[in-house]
CSV table of C-alpha atoms and ligand atoms in Angstrom, one decimal:
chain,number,residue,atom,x,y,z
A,13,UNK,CA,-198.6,-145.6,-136.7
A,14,UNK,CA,-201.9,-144.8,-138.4
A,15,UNK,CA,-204.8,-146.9,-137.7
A,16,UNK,CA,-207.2,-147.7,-140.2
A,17,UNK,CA,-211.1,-147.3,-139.5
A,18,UNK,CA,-213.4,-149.6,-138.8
A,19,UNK,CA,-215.0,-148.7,-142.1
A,20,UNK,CA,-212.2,-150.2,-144.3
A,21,UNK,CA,-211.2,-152.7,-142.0
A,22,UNK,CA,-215.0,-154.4,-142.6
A,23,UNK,CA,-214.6,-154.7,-145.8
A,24,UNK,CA,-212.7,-157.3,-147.5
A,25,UNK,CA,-210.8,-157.5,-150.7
A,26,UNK,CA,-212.9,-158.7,-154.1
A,27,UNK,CA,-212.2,-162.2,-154.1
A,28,UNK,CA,-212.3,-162.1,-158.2
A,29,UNK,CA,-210.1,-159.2,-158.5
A,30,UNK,CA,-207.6,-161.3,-155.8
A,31,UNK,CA,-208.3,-164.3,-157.8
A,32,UNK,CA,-206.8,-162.5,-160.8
A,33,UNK,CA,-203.7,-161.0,-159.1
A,34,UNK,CA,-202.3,-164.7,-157.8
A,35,UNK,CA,-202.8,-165.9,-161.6
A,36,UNK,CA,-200.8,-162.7,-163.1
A,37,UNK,CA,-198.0,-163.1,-160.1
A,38,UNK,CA,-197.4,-166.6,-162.1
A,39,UNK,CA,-198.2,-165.2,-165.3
A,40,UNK,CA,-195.3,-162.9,-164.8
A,41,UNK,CA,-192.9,-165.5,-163.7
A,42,UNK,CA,-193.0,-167.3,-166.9
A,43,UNK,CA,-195.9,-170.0,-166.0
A,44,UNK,CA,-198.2,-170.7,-168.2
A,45,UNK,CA,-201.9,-170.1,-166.5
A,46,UNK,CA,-205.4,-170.9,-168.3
A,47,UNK,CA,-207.4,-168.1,-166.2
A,48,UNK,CA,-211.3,-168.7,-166.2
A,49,UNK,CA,-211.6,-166.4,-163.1
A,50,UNK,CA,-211.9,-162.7,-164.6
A,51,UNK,CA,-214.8,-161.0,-165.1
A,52,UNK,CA,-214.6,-159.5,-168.0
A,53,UNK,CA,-214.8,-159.6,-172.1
A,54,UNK,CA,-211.6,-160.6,-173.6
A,55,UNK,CA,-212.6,-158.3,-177.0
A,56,UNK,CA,-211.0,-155.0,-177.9
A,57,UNK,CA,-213.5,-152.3,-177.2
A,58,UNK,CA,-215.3,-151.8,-180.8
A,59,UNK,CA,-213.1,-149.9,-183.0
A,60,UNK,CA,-216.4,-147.2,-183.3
A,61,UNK,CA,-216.6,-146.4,-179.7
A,62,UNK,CA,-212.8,-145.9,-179.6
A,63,UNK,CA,-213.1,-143.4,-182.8
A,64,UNK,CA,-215.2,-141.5,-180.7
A,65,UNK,CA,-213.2,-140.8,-177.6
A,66,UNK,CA,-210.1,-139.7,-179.7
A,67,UNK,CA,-212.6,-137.1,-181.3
A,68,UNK,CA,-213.8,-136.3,-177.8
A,69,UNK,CA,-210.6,-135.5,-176.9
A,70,UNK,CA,-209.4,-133.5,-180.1
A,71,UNK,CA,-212.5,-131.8,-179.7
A,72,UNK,CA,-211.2,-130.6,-176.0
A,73,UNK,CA,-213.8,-132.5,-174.1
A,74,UNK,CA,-211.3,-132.8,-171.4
A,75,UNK,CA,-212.6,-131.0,-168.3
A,76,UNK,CA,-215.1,-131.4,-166.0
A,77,UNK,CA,-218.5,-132.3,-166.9
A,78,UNK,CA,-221.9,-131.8,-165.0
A,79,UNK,CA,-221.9,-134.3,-161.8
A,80,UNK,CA,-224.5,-136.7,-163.0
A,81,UNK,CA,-223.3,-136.8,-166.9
A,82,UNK,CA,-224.1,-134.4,-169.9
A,83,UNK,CA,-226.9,-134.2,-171.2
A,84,UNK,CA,-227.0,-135.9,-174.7
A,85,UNK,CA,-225.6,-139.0,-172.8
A,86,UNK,CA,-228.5,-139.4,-169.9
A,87,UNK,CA,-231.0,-138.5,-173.1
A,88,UNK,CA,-229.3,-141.2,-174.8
A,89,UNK,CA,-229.9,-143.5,-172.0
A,90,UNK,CA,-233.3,-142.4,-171.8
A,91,UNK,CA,-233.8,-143.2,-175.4
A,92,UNK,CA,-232.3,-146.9,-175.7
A,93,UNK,CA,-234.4,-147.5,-172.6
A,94,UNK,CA,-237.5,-146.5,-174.7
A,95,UNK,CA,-236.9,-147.8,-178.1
A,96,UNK,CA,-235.4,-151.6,-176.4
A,97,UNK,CA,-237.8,-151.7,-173.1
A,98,UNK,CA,-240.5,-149.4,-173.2
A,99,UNK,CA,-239.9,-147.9,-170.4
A,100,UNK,CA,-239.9,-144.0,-170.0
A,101,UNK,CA,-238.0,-141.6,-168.3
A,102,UNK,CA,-236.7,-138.4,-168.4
A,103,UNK,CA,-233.0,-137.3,-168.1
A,104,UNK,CA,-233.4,-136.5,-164.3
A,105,UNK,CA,-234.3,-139.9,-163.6
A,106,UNK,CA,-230.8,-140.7,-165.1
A,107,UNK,CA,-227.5,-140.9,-163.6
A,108,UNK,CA,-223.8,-142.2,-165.2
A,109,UNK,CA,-221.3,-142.9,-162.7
A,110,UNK,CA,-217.5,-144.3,-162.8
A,111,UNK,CA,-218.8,-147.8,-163.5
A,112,UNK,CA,-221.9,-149.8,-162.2
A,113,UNK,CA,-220.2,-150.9,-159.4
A,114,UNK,CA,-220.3,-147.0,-158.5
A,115,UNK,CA,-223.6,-147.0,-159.6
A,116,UNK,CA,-224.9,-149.3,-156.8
A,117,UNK,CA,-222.5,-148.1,-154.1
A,118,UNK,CA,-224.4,-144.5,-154.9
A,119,UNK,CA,-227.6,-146.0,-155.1
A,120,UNK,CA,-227.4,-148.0,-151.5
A,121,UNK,CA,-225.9,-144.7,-149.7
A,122,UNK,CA,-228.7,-142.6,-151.1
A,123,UNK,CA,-231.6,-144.9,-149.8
A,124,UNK,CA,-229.9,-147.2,-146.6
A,125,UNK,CA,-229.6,-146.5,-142.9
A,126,UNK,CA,-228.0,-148.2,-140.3
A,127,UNK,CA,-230.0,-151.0,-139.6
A,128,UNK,CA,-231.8,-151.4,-142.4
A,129,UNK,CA,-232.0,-155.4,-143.8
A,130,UNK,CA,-231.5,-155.8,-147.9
A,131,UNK,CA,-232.2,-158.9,-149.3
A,132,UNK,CA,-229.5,-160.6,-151.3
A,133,UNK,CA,-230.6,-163.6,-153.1
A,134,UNK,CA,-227.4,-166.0,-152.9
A,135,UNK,CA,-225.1,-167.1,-154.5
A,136,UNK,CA,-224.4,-163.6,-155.3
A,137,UNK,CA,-222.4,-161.2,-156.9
A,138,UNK,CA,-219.2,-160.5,-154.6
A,139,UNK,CA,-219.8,-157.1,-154.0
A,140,UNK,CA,-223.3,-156.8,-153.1
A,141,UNK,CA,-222.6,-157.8,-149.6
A,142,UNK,CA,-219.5,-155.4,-148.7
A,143,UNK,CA,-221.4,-152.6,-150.6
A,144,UNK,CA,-225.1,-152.8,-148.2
A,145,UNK,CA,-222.3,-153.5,-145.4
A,146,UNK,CA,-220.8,-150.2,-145.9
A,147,UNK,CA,-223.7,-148.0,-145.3
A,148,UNK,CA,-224.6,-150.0,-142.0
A,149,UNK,CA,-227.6,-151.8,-143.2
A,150,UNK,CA,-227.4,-155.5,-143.1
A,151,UNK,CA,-226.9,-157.9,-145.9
A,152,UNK,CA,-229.8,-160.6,-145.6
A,153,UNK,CA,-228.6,-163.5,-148.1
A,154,UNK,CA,-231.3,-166.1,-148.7
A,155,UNK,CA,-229.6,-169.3,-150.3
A,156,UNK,CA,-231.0,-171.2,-153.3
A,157,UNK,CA,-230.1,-174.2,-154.4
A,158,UNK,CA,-228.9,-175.9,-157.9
A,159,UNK,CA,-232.1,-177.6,-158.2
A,160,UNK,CA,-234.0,-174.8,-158.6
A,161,UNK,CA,-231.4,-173.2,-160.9
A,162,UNK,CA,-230.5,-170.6,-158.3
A,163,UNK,CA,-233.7,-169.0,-158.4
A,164,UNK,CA,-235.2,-167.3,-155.0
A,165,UNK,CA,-238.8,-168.4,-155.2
A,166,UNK,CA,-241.3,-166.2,-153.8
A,167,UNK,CA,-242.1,-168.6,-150.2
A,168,UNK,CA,-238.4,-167.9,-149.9
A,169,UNK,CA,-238.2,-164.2,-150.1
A,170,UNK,CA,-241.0,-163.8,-148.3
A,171,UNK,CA,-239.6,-166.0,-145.6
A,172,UNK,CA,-236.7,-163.1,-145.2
A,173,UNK,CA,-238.5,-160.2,-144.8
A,174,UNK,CA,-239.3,-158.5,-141.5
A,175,UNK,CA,-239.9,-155.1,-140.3
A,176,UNK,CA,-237.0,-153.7,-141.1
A,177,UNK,CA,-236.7,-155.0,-144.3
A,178,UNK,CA,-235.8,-151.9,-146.8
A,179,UNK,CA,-234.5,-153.5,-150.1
A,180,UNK,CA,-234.4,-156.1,-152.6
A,181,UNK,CA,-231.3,-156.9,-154.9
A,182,UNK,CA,-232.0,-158.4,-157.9
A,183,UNK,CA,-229.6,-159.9,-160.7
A,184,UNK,CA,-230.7,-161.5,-163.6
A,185,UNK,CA,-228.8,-162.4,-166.1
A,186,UNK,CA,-227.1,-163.4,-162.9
A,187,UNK,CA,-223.1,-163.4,-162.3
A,188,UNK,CA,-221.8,-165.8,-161.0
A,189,UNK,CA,-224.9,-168.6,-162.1
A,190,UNK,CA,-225.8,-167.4,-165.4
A,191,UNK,CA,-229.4,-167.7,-164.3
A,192,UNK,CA,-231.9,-165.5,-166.3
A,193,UNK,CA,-235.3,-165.4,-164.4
A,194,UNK,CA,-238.5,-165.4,-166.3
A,195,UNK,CA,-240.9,-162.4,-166.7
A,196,UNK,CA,-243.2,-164.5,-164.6
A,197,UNK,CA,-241.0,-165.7,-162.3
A,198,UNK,CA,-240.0,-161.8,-161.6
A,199,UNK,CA,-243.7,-160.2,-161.2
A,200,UNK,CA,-244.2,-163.0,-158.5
A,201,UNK,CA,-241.0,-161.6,-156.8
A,202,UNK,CA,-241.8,-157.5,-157.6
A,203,UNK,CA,-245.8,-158.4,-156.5
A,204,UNK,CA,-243.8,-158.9,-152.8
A,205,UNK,CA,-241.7,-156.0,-153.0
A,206,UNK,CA,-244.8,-153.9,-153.5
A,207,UNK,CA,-247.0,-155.5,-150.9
A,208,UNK,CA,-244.2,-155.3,-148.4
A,209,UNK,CA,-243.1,-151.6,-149.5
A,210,UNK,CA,-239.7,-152.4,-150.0
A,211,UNK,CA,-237.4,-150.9,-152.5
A,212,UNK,CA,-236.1,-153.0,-155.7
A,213,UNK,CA,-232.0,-152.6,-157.2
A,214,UNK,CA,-231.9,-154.4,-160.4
A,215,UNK,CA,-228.6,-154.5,-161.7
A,216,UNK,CA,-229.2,-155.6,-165.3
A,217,UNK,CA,-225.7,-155.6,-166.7
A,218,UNK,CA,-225.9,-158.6,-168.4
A,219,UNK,CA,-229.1,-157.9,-170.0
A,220,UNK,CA,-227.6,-157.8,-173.8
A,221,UNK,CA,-226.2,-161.3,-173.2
A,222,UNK,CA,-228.7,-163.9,-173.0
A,223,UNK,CA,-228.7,-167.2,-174.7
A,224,UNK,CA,-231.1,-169.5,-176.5
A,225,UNK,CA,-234.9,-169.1,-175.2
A,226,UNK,CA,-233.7,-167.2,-172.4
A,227,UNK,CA,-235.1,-163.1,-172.6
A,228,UNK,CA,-233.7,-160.1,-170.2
A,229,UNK,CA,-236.4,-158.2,-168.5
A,230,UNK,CA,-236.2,-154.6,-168.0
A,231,UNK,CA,-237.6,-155.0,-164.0
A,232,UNK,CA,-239.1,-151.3,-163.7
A,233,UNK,CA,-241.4,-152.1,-166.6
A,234,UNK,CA,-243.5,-155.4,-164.9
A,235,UNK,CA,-246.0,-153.4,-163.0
A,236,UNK,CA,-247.3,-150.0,-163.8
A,237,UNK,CA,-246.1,-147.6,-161.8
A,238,UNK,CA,-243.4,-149.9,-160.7
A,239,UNK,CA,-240.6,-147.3,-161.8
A,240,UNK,CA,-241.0,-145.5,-158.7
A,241,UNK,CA,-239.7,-147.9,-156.2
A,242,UNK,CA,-237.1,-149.8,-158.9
A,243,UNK,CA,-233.5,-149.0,-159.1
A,244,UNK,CA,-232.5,-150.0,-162.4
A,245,UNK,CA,-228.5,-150.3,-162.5
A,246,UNK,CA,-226.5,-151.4,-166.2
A,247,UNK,CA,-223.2,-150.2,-167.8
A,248,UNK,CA,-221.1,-151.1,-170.7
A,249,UNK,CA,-218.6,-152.7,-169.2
A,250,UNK,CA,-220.1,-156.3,-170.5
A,251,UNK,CA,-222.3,-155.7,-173.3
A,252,UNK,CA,-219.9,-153.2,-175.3
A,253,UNK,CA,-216.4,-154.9,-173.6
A,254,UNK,CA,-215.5,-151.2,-172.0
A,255,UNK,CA,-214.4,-152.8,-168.5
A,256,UNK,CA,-211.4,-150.1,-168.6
A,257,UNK,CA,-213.7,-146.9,-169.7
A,258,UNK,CA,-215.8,-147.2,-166.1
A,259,UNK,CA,-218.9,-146.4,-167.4
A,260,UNK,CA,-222.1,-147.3,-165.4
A,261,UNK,CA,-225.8,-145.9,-165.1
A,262,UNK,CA,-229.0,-145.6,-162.7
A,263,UNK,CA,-232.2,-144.9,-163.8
A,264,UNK,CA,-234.6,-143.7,-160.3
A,265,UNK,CA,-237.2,-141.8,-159.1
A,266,UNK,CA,-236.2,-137.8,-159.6
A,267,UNK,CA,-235.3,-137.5,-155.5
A,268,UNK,CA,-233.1,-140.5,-155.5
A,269,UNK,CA,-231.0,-139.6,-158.5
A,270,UNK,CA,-230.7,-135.8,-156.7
A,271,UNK,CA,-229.5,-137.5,-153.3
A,272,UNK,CA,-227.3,-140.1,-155.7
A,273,UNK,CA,-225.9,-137.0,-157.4
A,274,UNK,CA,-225.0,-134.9,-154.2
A,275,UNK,CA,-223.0,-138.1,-152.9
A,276,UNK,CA,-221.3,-138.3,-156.5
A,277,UNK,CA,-220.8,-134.6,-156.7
A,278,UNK,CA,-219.0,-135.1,-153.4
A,279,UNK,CA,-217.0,-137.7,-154.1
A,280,UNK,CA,-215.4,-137.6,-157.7
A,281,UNK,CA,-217.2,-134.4,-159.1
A,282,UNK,CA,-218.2,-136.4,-162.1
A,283,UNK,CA,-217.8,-139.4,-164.6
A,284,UNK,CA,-214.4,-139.1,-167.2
A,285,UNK,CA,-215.7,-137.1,-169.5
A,286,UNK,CA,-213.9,-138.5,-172.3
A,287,UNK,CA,-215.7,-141.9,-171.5
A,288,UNK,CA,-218.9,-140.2,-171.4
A,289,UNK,CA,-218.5,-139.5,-175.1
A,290,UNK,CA,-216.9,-143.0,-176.0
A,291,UNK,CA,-220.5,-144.0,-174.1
A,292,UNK,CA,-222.5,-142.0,-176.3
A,293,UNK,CA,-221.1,-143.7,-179.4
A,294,UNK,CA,-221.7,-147.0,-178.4
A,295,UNK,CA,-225.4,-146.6,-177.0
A,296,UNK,CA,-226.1,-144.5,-180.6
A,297,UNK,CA,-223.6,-146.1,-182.6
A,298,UNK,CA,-224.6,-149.7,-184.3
A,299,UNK,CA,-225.3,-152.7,-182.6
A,300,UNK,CA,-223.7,-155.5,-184.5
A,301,UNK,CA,-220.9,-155.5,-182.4
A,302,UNK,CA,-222.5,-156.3,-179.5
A,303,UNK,CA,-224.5,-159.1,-181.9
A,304,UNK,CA,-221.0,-160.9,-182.7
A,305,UNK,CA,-219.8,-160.7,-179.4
A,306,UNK,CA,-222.9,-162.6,-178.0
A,307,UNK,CA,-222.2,-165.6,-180.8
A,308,UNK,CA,-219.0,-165.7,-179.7
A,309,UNK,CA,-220.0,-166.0,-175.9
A,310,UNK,CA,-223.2,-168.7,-177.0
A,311,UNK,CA,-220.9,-170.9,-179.1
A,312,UNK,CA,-217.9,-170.7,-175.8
A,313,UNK,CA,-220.8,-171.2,-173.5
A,314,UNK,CA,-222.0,-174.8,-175.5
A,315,UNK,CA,-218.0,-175.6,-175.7
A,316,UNK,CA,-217.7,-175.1,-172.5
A,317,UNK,CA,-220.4,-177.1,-171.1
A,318,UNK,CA,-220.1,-179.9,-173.3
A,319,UNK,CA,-216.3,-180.3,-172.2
A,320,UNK,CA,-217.4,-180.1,-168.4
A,321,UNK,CA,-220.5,-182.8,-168.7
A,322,UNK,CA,-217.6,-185.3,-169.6
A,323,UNK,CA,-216.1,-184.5,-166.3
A,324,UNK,CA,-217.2,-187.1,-163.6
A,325,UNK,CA,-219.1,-185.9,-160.7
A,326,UNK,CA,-219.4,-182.4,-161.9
A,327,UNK,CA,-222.9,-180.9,-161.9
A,328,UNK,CA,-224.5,-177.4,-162.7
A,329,UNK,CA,-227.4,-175.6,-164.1
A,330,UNK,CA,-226.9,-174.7,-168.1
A,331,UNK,CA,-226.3,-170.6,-167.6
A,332,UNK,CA,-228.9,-169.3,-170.0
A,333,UNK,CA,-227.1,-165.7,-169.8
A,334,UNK,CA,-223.7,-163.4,-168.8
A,335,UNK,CA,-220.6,-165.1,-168.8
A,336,UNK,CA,-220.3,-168.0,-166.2
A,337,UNK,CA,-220.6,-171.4,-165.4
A,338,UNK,CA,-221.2,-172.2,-161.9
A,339,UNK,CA,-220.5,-175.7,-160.9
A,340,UNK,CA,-220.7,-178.2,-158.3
A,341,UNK,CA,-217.3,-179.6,-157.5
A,342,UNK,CA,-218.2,-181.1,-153.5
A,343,UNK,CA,-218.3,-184.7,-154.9
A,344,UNK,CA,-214.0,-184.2,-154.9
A,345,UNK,CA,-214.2,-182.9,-151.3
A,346,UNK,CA,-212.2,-184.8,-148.8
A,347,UNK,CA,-210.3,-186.5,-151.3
A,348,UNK,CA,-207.0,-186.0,-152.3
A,349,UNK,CA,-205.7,-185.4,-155.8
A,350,UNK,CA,-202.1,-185.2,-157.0
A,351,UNK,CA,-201.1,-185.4,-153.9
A,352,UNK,CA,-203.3,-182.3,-151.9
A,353,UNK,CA,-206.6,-183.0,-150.1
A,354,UNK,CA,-209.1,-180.7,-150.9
A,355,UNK,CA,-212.0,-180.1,-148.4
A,356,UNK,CA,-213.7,-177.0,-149.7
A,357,UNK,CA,-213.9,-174.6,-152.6
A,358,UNK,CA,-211.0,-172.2,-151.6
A,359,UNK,CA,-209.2,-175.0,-151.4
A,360,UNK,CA,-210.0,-176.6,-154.4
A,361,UNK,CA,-209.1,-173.5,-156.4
A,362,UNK,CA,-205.6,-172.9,-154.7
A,363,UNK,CA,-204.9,-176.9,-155.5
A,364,UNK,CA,-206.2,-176.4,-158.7
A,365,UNK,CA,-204.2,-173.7,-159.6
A,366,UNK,CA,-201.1,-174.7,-158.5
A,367,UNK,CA,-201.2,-177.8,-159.5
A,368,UNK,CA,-203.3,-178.5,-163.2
A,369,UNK,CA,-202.4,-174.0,-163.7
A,370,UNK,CA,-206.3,-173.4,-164.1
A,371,UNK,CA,-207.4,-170.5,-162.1
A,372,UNK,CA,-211.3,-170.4,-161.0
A,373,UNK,CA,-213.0,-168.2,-158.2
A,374,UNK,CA,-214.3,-170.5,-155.6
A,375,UNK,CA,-218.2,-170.3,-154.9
A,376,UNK,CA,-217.4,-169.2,-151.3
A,377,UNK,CA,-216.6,-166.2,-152.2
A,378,UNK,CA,-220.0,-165.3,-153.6
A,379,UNK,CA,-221.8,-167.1,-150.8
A,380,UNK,CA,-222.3,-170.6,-152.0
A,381,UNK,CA,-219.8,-173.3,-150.9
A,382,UNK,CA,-219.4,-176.5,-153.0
A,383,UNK,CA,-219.4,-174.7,-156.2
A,384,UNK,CA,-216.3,-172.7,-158.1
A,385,UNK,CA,-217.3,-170.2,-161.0
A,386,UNK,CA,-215.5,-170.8,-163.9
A,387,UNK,CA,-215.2,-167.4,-167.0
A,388,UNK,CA,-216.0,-168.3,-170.8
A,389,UNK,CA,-214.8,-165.1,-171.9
A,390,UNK,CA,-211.7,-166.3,-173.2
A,391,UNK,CA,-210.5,-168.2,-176.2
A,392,UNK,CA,-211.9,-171.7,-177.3
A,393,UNK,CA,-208.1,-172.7,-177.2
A,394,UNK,CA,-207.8,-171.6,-173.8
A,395,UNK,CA,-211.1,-173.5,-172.9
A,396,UNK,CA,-210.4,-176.7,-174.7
A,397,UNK,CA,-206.5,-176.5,-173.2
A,398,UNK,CA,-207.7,-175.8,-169.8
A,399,UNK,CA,-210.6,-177.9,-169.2
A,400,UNK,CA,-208.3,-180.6,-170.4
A,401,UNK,CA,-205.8,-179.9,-168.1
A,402,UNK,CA,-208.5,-179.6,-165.1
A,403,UNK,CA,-210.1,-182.8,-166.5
A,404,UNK,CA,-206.2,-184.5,-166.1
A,405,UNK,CA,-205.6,-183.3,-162.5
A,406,UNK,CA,-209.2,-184.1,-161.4
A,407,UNK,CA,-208.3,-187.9,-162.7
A,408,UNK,CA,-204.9,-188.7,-160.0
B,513,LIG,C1,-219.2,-156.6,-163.7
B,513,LIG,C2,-220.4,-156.4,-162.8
B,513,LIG,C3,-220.8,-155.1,-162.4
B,513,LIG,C4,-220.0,-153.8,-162.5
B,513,LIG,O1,-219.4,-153.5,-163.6
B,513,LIG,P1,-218.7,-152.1,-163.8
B,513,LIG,O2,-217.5,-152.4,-164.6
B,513,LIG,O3,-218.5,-151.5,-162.5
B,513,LIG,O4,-219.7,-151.3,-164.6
B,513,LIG,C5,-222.0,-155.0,-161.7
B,513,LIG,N1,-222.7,-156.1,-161.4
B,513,LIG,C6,-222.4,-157.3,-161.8
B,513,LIG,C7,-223.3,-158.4,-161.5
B,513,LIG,C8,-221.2,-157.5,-162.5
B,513,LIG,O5,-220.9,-158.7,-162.9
């Protein structure tokens, strides 16, 4: 028999990638399933970006490149991050992993000790937790509330931190709430940080899809000097619908991206290379793509809303950027519908997806109970079909 470590035994399976898996396993036999639980674009990577990899890989850039990217690429990065933020760095400040997820895991190894406390405004994204957990620092969640859109305010985070706070993780746009915060509402939270000398992860994946009013902010630009304790994490897996390519980056201090590259060096050598190159293409390629995509995820987002406001006793915050709705669904707690009683948001998702065949991800799994997330990156068919057939089964 071989026993497995401690290590792996801590950490639990991603509740949105499990969430998925039940809904194929019905898929696959035949049933019909409206899935609002996966995270991702449902568009075909832009045609452009996939032009490029076939030419990387006609031009024989198959083999191993340098550990933290080539060159052009972390220039690249350096240059969107110029021309769209402001905000200046130099390729050795950059790093590309195998996805942002990677990104982050890299990021908390380089700069986390046993012991150390990160500060996790909650809900949260499901992997922030398992990912501080696994360097044996200690997720510190501070809960938020509906009311105030799911925003940490400042008497709240400074309420959390103690001596041996290290980190701050921010989100905004925010998956699973949609919440964008406001460049005021983020130099209250960064003037903290600095006064408390703690170091600030923004992962800013979802900063080309905001809607209406709402504006992304590129964190390591509110203060000057600011750069050198912020994090910055993004990819293309959402903006440029490359989920499959694993393509994320960091942009740190010089010293952080060195210790981040040792660990990556170490553990898969380097990013695909042919990705790197279908990367390129879409940070220097054109941008209408990502344009369209974000009308298409705006007018969903309205549809979407509009359909659930009709609902009784459903409540939420109108997201204002990525992907999600996350909504209050407690009022139907404790009572029983077609024929189950539901008592919390597990619960609720199992019943609802066995019995009205629409899959969510309850809000339990991102630290918030009461609350399921629902995906609008599918089709308005699927939305108007679904929510109808949710609406139906919420009604016995
Ligand atoms: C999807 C997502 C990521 C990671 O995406 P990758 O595919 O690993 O680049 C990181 N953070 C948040 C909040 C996400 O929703």
């Amino acid at each position: 028999m071989i026993a497995i470590s401690k290590l792996a035994n801590s950490v639990k399976p991603s509740a949105t990638m499990a969430a998925g898996a039940k809904a194929k396993q019905m898929k696959d036999s035949g049933i019909k399933v409206y899935d609002f639980s996966l995270g991702e674009p449902d568009f075909p990577t832009p045609a452009h970006i996939c032009k490029a990899a076939d030419e990387a890989v006609k031009a024989g850039h198959t083999h191993y490149t340098p550990a933290p990217g080539i060159m052009e690429l972390r220039k690249a990065v350096c240059a969107w991050y110029k021309k769209v933020h402001g905000l200046e760095c130099e390729p050795a400040e950059v790093l590309i992993s195998a996805g942002a997820k990677h990104s982050i895991h890299n990021a908390l190894a380089a700069t986390l000790n046993p012991g150390d406390e990160v500060i996790i405004p909650a809900p949260y994204w499901v992997s922030y937790s398992d990912l501080v957990s696994m360097t044996g620092a200690k997720p510190v969640l501070v809960e938020t509330t509906a009311e105030s859109k799911f925003k940490m305010t400042p008497a709240q985070f400074r309420g959390a931190v103690t001596q041996n706070s290290k980190l701050l993780m921010l989100n905004s746009p925010c998956n699973p709430t949609g919440t964008v915060y406001t460049k005021q509402e983020l130099e209250a939270l960064v003037d903290i940080a600095i006064e408390k000398n703690l170091i600030i992860l923004s992962d800013e994946i979802y900063e080309q899809l905001t809607y209406g009013d709402a504006k992304p902010t590129c964190v390591a630009t509110l203060r000057p000097g600011l750069k050198q304790r912020t994090i910055t994490i993004s990819g293309a897996s959402k903006s440029y619908a490359m989920t499959g390519w694993r393509m994320g980056w960091t942009i740190a201090p010089a010293p952080v991206i060195a210790a981040m590259n040792n660990i990556q060096g170490q553990e898969t050598g380097c990013p695909s290379s042919v990705s790197q190159y279908a990367l390129l293409a879409a940070l220097n390629g054109p941008q209408e793509c990502v344009a369209e995509m974000r009308e298409h995820f705006a007018r969903r987002k309205d549809l979407t809303c509009g359909l659930l406001r009709k609902i009784p006793h459903i409540t939420f915050p109108e997201p204002e950027g990525a992907f999600y709705v996350f909504f209050n669904v407690s009022a139907y707690f404790g009572r029983t519908i077609d024929g189950v009683k539901v008592t919390d948001s597990l619960g609720f998702c199992t019943a609802a997806l066995e019995k009205a065949k629409v899959n969510f991800v309850p809000g339990s799994a991102f630290g918030q109970e009461g609350f399921i997330r629902m995906s609008f990156a599918t089709s308005d068919e699927v939305i108007k079909e679904g929510l109808d057939a949710f609406a139906k089964w919420l009604a016995t």
